[in-house]
Amino acid sequence: FHCPDFTINVKYTRFANGEEKAEIIDPVRGLNVYIIHDVSNMAPIKVAGLEEPQAISVNDHLMFLFTTINALTNAGAASITLVLPTYPYARQHKKASREALTAAMFARFCEELGVNRIITLDIHSREIENAFSKCRLENVHGSDQTLIALSRIIDLSDPDIVVVSPDTGAVNRNKFYAQALHRPLAMLYKERDYSQVSTSAKNTNIKSINLLGDVKGKIVLMADDMIATGGTMIIAMKELMARGAKKVIVMVSLPFFNGGAIENFDQAYKEGSFYRIIGTNGVYQGKELLEKEWFIQADVTELFARVISRLHHGRAISPLLDNRKFIQKLVDTTQSNPSLSAEDA
């Protein structure tokens, strides 16, 4: 049995002045091309023109991406779909004063270059979709894979589970989990001093935290779209434990762990501030994080593969974008038979 190679080889070059270029090695005329690119990947990579593998910035990743798209278009590709687990600049989707709307600017760049569709994971704000006029944005959720990972460490039928939103912006996301698990929803409200700027995970402008709900003696589940430096999340964890929570488990789609975040969470774990963090492999992580006792990785590879397959064969992808039925089946099955594994469900 011969398995065809679907990989298109690309040569990337970075010149001495910092300019970057992509060259398509294989023919692509008439092909529907899917570009899979982790623009947040900070691991060292090999690029022509650099003597040693080097970590590159998000902006360098984007320039490599843009030149790749243009090269594919020039080479006659029939369509171009970007598979970006991380939508770049997603947190710059609204402005308070004279600020750039970079999330929308990226959307316009992609449309101008001829991108037909973007597939991303748990985008920071659904408002970004309004920036597109021709290109389609498909926002997939890793909630079913996350809950499968969660079911391996706790009993989903435990009546002591409570879902807590870490802030007002994450209410809808946590409401989704609360409804799926049939558990109460609580919320942390952070009061900030906006005359000060948060400079690091340890130096934030949060002045006080209030809790709407009860977590005493409870297993707390908190969901968020990402962990960057993690400063506010650690503050939330410590507040919940101080209010009597039995365990704190965090579920995130994009575990960036920027800067010294891993060390900060390591220290918080040693202090007993949380039990586990579940994050997807939508963001590349090295051994430093993957070998931590407190981190669990949920695999969304098959999810993206199924979306790509359905799109290529003209099949509906709505069952993959709205996974409430799958989650309900998982929860009902594990609750009726706790000894049954999540994979069997």
GROMACS .gro file of C-alpha atoms in nm:
model
  345
    1PHE     CA    1   0.000   0.000   0.000
    2HIS     CA    2   0.149   0.331  -0.106
    3CYS     CA    3   0.077   0.634   0.109
    4PRO     CA    4   0.121   0.953  -0.094
    5ASP     CA    5   0.329   1.238   0.044
    6PHE     CA    6   0.109   1.546   0.079
    7THR     CA    7   0.396   1.769   0.190
    8ILE     CA    8   0.501   2.064  -0.025
    9ASN     CA    9   0.865   2.159   0.030
   10VAL     CA   10   0.946   2.523   0.091
   11LYS     CA   11   1.285   2.687   0.128
   12TYR     CA   12   1.302   2.984   0.364
   13THR     CA   13   1.586   3.236   0.346
   14ARG     CA   14   1.676   3.522   0.576
   15PHE     CA   15   1.921   3.774   0.435
   16ALA     CA   16   2.184   3.970   0.624
   17ASN     CA   17   1.967   4.284   0.629
   18GLY     CA   18   1.676   4.091   0.786
   19GLU     CA   19   1.466   4.051   0.471
   20GLU     CA   20   1.298   3.713   0.429
   21LYS     CA   21   1.193   3.501   0.133
   22ALA     CA   22   0.998   3.181   0.067
   23GLU     CA   23   1.061   2.960  -0.237
   24ILE     CA   24   0.819   2.679  -0.328
   25ILE     CA   25   1.021   2.372  -0.431
   26ASP     CA   26   0.740   2.144  -0.554
   27PRO     CA   27   0.478   2.218  -0.823
   28VAL     CA   28   0.144   2.342  -0.681
   29ARG     CA   29  -0.050   2.453  -0.989
   30GLY     CA   30  -0.417   2.364  -0.951
   31LEU     CA   31  -0.377   2.233  -0.594
   32ASN     CA   32  -0.580   2.326  -0.287
   33VAL     CA   33  -0.299   2.414  -0.046
   34TYR     CA   34  -0.319   2.413   0.334
   35ILE     CA   35  -0.044   2.605   0.515
   36ILE     CA   36   0.002   2.485   0.873
   37HIS     CA   37   0.197   2.747   1.065
   38ASP     CA   38   0.250   2.795   1.438
   39VAL     CA   39   0.327   3.167   1.436
   40SER     CA   40   0.387   3.164   1.813
   41ASN     CA   41   0.657   2.897   1.799
   42MET     CA   42   0.964   3.027   1.978
   43ALA     CA   43   1.172   2.710   1.934
   44PRO     CA   44   1.494   2.749   1.730
   45ILE     CA   45   1.441   2.674   1.359
   46LYS     CA   46   1.680   2.630   1.067
   47VAL     CA   47   1.656   2.896   0.799
   48ALA     CA   48   1.887   2.946   0.501
   49GLY     CA   49   2.117   3.238   0.567
   50LEU     CA   50   2.147   3.165   0.939
   51GLU     CA   51   2.447   2.965   1.054
   52GLU     CA   52   2.266   2.808   1.348
   53PRO     CA   53   1.896   2.744   1.424
   54GLN     CA   54   1.746   3.049   1.591
   55ALA     CA   55   1.423   3.141   1.760
   56ILE     CA   56   1.229   3.395   1.554
   57SER     CA   57   0.962   3.643   1.653
   58VAL     CA   58   0.593   3.640   1.567
   59ASN     CA   59   0.661   3.916   1.314
   60ASP     CA   60   0.932   3.708   1.143
   61HIS     CA   61   0.691   3.414   1.130
   62LEU     CA   62   0.432   3.639   0.967
   63MET     CA   63   0.673   3.761   0.701
   64PHE     CA   64   0.764   3.401   0.618
   65LEU     CA   65   0.391   3.324   0.603
   66PHE     CA   66   0.309   3.618   0.377
   67THR     CA   67   0.592   3.541   0.134
   68THR     CA   68   0.481   3.175   0.127
   69ILE     CA   69   0.123   3.275   0.041
   70ASN     CA   70   0.243   3.506  -0.236
   71ALA     CA   71   0.478   3.242  -0.376
   72LEU     CA   72   0.193   2.986  -0.384
   73THR     CA   73  -0.036   3.231  -0.560
   74ASN     CA   74   0.231   3.312  -0.817
   75ALA     CA   75   0.286   2.940  -0.872
   76GLY     CA   76  -0.081   2.883  -0.961
   77ALA     CA   77  -0.230   2.724  -0.646
   78ALA     CA   78  -0.607   2.687  -0.684
   79SER     CA   79  -0.685   2.786  -0.325
   80ILE     CA   80  -0.499   2.866  -0.004
   81THR     CA   81  -0.617   2.780   0.346
   82LEU     CA   82  -0.421   2.889   0.653
   83VAL     CA   83  -0.423   2.654   0.950
   84LEU     CA   84  -0.317   2.882   1.233
   85PRO     CA   85  -0.378   2.734   1.578
   86THR     CA   86  -0.278   3.078   1.706
   87TYR     CA   87  -0.443   3.375   1.536
   88PRO     CA   88  -0.171   3.643   1.550
   89TYR     CA   89  -0.239   3.968   1.732
   90ALA     CA   90  -0.578   3.836   1.847
   91ARG     CA   91  -0.562   4.047   2.164
   92GLN     CA   92  -0.537   4.366   1.956
   93HIS     CA   93  -0.897   4.350   1.840
   94LYS     CA   94  -1.028   4.669   2.001
   95LYS     CA   95  -0.883   5.009   2.079
   96ALA     CA   96  -0.912   5.234   2.379
   97SER     CA   97  -0.756   5.541   2.218
   98ARG     CA   98  -0.510   5.590   1.929
   99GLU     CA   99  -0.426   5.222   1.887
  100ALA     CA  100  -0.392   4.996   1.587
  101LEU     CA  101  -0.652   4.724   1.527
  102THR     CA  102  -0.385   4.472   1.434
  103ALA     CA  103  -0.615   4.170   1.442
  104ALA     CA  104  -0.826   4.326   1.167
  105MET     CA  105  -0.516   4.445   0.982
  106PHE     CA  106  -0.390   4.085   0.963
  107ALA     CA  107  -0.727   3.982   0.821
  108ARG     CA  108  -0.701   4.242   0.545
  109PHE     CA  109  -0.345   4.136   0.464
  110CYS     CA  110  -0.461   3.777   0.419
  111GLU     CA  111  -0.752   3.872   0.195
  112GLU     CA  112  -0.532   4.097  -0.017
  113LEU     CA  113  -0.285   3.809  -0.062
  114GLY     CA  114  -0.564   3.578  -0.179
  115VAL     CA  115  -0.621   3.354   0.123
  116ASN     CA  116  -0.954   3.172   0.092
  117ARG     CA  117  -0.996   3.040   0.446
  118ILE     CA  118  -0.835   3.048   0.791
  119ILE     CA  119  -0.876   2.770   1.047
  120THR     CA  120  -0.782   2.868   1.401
  121LEU     CA  121  -0.823   2.745   1.758
  122ASP     CA  122  -1.043   2.916   2.017
  123ILE     CA  123  -0.989   3.270   1.890
  124HIS     CA  124  -0.958   3.536   2.160
  125SER     CA  125  -1.258   3.733   2.034
  126ARG     CA  126  -1.527   3.631   1.787
  127GLU     CA  127  -1.549   3.999   1.686
  128ILE     CA  128  -1.238   3.941   1.472
  129GLU     CA  129  -1.453   3.748   1.225
  130ASN     CA  130  -1.622   4.078   1.134
  131ALA     CA  131  -1.293   4.202   0.986
  132PHE     CA  132  -1.323   3.958   0.693
  133SER     CA  133  -1.529   4.026   0.382
  134LYS     CA  134  -1.424   3.741   0.150
  135CYS     CA  135  -1.205   3.503   0.349
  136ARG     CA  136  -1.381   3.250   0.574
  137LEU     CA  137  -1.272   3.213   0.938
  138GLU     CA  138  -1.335   2.873   1.097
  139ASN     CA  139  -1.292   2.877   1.475
  140VAL     CA  140  -1.252   2.525   1.617
  141HIS     CA  141  -1.274   2.437   1.985
  142GLY     CA  142  -1.051   2.203   2.181
  143SER     CA  143  -1.309   2.157   2.457
  144ASP     CA  144  -1.383   1.791   2.385
  145GLN     CA  145  -1.011   1.698   2.383
  146THR     CA  146  -0.963   1.905   2.699
  147LEU     CA  147  -1.250   1.731   2.876
  148ILE     CA  148  -1.114   1.390   2.774
  149ALA     CA  149  -0.786   1.486   2.940
  150LEU     CA  150  -0.978   1.618   3.241
  151SER     CA  151  -1.173   1.292   3.280
  152ARG     CA  152  -0.843   1.109   3.333
  153ILE     CA  153  -0.764   1.303   3.651
  154ILE     CA  154  -1.106   1.367   3.811
  155ASP     CA  155  -1.451   1.211   3.813
  156LEU     CA  156  -1.672   1.429   3.591
  157SER     CA  157  -1.973   1.319   3.797
  158ASP     CA  158  -1.826   1.456   4.122
  159PRO     CA  159  -2.093   1.685   4.275
  160ASP     CA  160  -1.821   1.906   4.426
  161ILE     CA  161  -1.712   2.041   4.088
  162VAL     CA  162  -1.771   2.412   4.031
  163VAL     CA  163  -1.671   2.611   3.721
  164VAL     CA  164  -1.519   2.954   3.785
  165SER     CA  165  -1.463   3.224   3.526
  166PRO     CA  166  -1.127   3.392   3.598
  167ASP     CA  167  -1.264   3.728   3.479
  168THR     CA  168  -1.565   3.887   3.312
  169GLY     CA  169  -1.420   3.835   2.963
  170ALA     CA  170  -1.414   3.457   3.005
  171VAL     CA  171  -1.771   3.418   3.130
  172ASN     CA  172  -1.916   3.273   2.808
  173ARG     CA  173  -1.632   3.022   2.775
  174ASN     CA  174  -1.678   2.899   3.132
  175LYS     CA  175  -2.056   2.905   3.101
  176PHE     CA  176  -2.012   2.655   2.816
  177TYR     CA  177  -1.822   2.415   3.044
  178ALA     CA  178  -2.066   2.466   3.333
  179GLN     CA  179  -2.360   2.379   3.109
  180ALA     CA  180  -2.179   2.081   2.958
  181LEU     CA  181  -2.089   1.939   3.300
  182HIS     CA  182  -2.419   2.044   3.465
  183ARG     CA  183  -2.230   2.228   3.738
  184PRO     CA  184  -2.267   2.574   3.897
  185LEU     CA  185  -2.085   2.874   3.756
  186ALA     CA  186  -1.899   3.128   3.969
  187MET     CA  187  -1.690   3.429   3.867
  188LEU     CA  188  -1.390   3.624   3.986
  189TYR     CA  189  -1.410   3.999   3.939
  190LYS     CA  190  -1.078   4.184   3.936
  191GLU     CA  191  -1.062   4.551   4.028
  192ARG     CA  192  -0.776   4.721   3.844
  193ASP     CA  193  -0.598   5.052   3.880
  194TYR     CA  194  -0.576   5.164   3.517
  195SER     CA  195  -0.345   5.451   3.611
  196GLN     CA  196  -0.079   5.179   3.634
  197VAL     CA  197   0.048   4.952   3.359
  198SER     CA  198   0.102   4.580   3.416
  199THR     CA  199   0.472   4.527   3.347
  200SER     CA  200   0.510   4.160   3.435
  201ALA     CA  201   0.340   3.857   3.585
  202LYS     CA  202   0.435   3.972   3.933
  203ASN     CA  203   0.370   4.344   3.882
  204THR     CA  204   0.009   4.379   3.767
  205ASN     CA  205  -0.242   4.658   3.814
  206ILE     CA  206  -0.489   4.428   3.996
  207LYS     CA  207  -0.583   4.584   4.331
  208SER     CA  208  -0.846   4.343   4.462
  209ILE     CA  209  -1.043   4.033   4.362
  210ASN     CA  210  -1.406   3.955   4.447
  211LEU     CA  211  -1.573   3.616   4.409
  212LEU     CA  212  -1.932   3.575   4.299
  213GLY     CA  213  -2.017   3.222   4.412
  214ASP     CA  214  -1.889   2.958   4.653
  215VAL     CA  215  -1.576   2.744   4.613
  216LYS     CA  216  -1.521   2.619   4.968
  217GLY     CA  217  -1.439   2.247   4.960
  218LYS     CA  218  -1.493   2.240   4.581
  219ILE     CA  219  -1.293   2.119   4.284
  220VAL     CA  220  -1.257   2.436   4.080
  221LEU     CA  221  -1.235   2.430   3.700
  222MET     CA  222  -1.125   2.748   3.525
  223ALA     CA  223  -1.113   2.782   3.147
  224ASP     CA  224  -0.939   3.050   2.944
  225ASP     CA  225  -0.829   3.086   2.584
  226MET     CA  226  -0.460   3.137   2.667
  227ILE     CA  227  -0.189   3.167   2.927
  228ALA     CA  228   0.075   3.425   2.835
  229THR     CA  229   0.284   3.540   3.131
  230GLY     CA  230   0.021   3.392   3.362
  231GLY     CA  231   0.036   3.662   3.628
  232THR     CA  232  -0.338   3.719   3.660
  233MET     CA  233  -0.409   3.345   3.647
  234ILE     CA  234  -0.171   3.276   3.937
  235ILE     CA  235  -0.337   3.553   4.138
  236ALA     CA  236  -0.678   3.396   4.065
  237MET     CA  237  -0.555   3.050   4.168
  238LYS     CA  238  -0.418   3.177   4.499
  239GLU     CA  239  -0.739   3.367   4.570
  240LEU     CA  240  -0.950   3.055   4.512
  241MET     CA  241  -0.732   2.841   4.736
  242ALA     CA  242  -0.745   3.112   5.004
  243ARG     CA  243  -1.125   3.093   4.985
  244GLY     CA  244  -1.119   2.721   5.063
  245ALA     CA  245  -1.107   2.549   4.723
  246LYS     CA  246  -1.001   2.184   4.743
  247LYS     CA  247  -0.834   2.174   4.400
  248VAL     CA  248  -0.786   2.423   4.119
  249ILE     CA  249  -0.760   2.292   3.762
  250VAL     CA  250  -0.709   2.527   3.468
  251MET     CA  251  -0.797   2.445   3.106
  252VAL     CA  252  -0.648   2.659   2.827
  253SER     CA  253  -0.643   2.622   2.451
  254LEU     CA  254  -0.320   2.813   2.392
  255PRO     CA  255  -0.054   2.757   2.662
  256PHE     CA  256   0.207   3.014   2.554
  257PHE     CA  257   0.391   3.041   2.888
  258ASN     CA  258   0.585   3.349   2.778
  259GLY     CA  259   0.884   3.490   2.961
  260GLY     CA  260   0.933   3.334   3.302
  261ALA     CA  261   0.582   3.189   3.320
  262ILE     CA  262   0.695   2.828   3.361
  263GLU     CA  263   0.911   2.918   3.661
  264ASN     CA  264   0.628   3.125   3.812
  265PHE     CA  265   0.377   2.842   3.778
  266ASP     CA  266   0.632   2.596   3.910
  267GLN     CA  267   0.667   2.805   4.223
  268ALA     CA  268   0.289   2.842   4.256
  269TYR     CA  269   0.249   2.465   4.224
  270LYS     CA  270   0.505   2.405   4.500
  271GLU     CA  271   0.307   2.645   4.718
  272GLY     CA  272  -0.010   2.441   4.655
  273SER     CA  273  -0.188   2.711   4.456
  274PHE     CA  274  -0.324   2.471   4.193
  275TYR     CA  275  -0.347   2.104   4.099
  276ARG     CA  276  -0.313   2.079   3.720
  277ILE     CA  277  -0.312   2.286   3.400
  278ILE     CA  278  -0.449   2.126   3.083
  279GLY     CA  279  -0.333   2.289   2.760
  280THR     CA  280  -0.353   2.178   2.398
  281ASN     CA  281  -0.066   2.112   2.160
  282GLY     CA  282  -0.194   2.394   1.939
  283VAL     CA  283   0.116   2.574   2.068
  284TYR     CA  284   0.454   2.402   2.042
  285GLN     CA  285   0.613   2.328   2.378
  286GLY     CA  286   0.947   2.175   2.467
  287LYS     CA  287   1.045   1.933   2.739
  288GLU     CA  288   1.077   2.209   2.997
  289LEU     CA  289   0.697   2.233   3.018
  290LEU     CA  290   0.590   1.886   2.901
  291GLU     CA  291   0.787   1.716   3.178
  292LYS     CA  292   0.624   1.920   3.453
  293GLU     CA  293   0.402   1.714   3.682
  294TRP     CA  294   0.140   1.989   3.685
  295PHE     CA  295   0.100   2.020   3.305
  296ILE     CA  296  -0.117   1.790   3.091
  297GLN     CA  297  -0.121   1.821   2.712
  298ALA     CA  298  -0.445   1.761   2.520
  299ASP     CA  299  -0.395   1.654   2.158
  300VAL     CA  300  -0.594   1.854   1.899
  301THR     CA  301  -0.403   1.716   1.599
  302GLU     CA  302  -0.686   1.486   1.490
  303LEU     CA  303  -0.939   1.768   1.529
  304PHE     CA  304  -0.754   1.984   1.277
  305ALA     CA  305  -0.702   1.685   1.048
  306ARG     CA  306  -1.075   1.613   1.045
  307VAL     CA  307  -1.157   1.976   0.966
  308ILE     CA  308  -0.909   1.978   0.676
  309SER     CA  309  -1.041   1.646   0.544
  310ARG     CA  310  -1.404   1.759   0.555
  311LEU     CA  311  -1.326   2.088   0.382
  312HIS     CA  312  -1.125   1.918   0.109
  313HIS     CA  313  -1.404   1.668   0.038
  314GLY     CA  314  -1.684   1.924   0.052
  315ARG     CA  315  -1.843   1.791   0.370
  316ALA     CA  316  -2.002   1.989   0.653
  317ILE     CA  317  -1.769   2.092   0.934
  318SER     CA  318  -2.038   2.225   1.169
  319PRO     CA  319  -2.033   1.904   1.380
  320LEU     CA  320  -1.666   1.974   1.451
  321LEU     CA  321  -1.716   2.344   1.522
  322ASP     CA  322  -2.012   2.288   1.755
  323ASN     CA  323  -1.908   1.992   1.969
  324ARG     CA  324  -2.178   2.015   2.237
  325LYS     CA  325  -2.333   1.681   2.138
  326PHE     CA  326  -1.999   1.501   2.168
  327ILE     CA  327  -1.931   1.658   2.507
  328GLN     CA  328  -2.278   1.567   2.631
  329LYS     CA  329  -2.222   1.208   2.522
  330LEU     CA  330  -1.884   1.203   2.696
  331VAL     CA  331  -2.024   1.346   3.019
  332ASP     CA  332  -2.332   1.123   3.021
  333THR     CA  333  -2.127   0.809   2.949
  334THR     CA  334  -1.861   0.876   3.213
  335GLN     CA  335  -2.124   0.974   3.470
  336SER     CA  336  -2.328   0.657   3.413
  337ASN     CA  337  -2.017   0.437   3.412
  338PRO     CA  338  -1.722   0.607   3.589
  339SER     CA  339  -1.496   0.305   3.523
  340LEU     CA  340  -1.529   0.361   3.148
  341SER     CA  341  -1.238   0.551   2.992
  342ALA     CA  342  -1.293   0.875   2.804
  343GLU     CA  343  -1.156   0.713   2.488
  344ASP     CA  344  -1.420   0.440   2.511
  345ALA     CA  345  -1.686   0.707   2.553
   0.00000   0.00000   0.00000
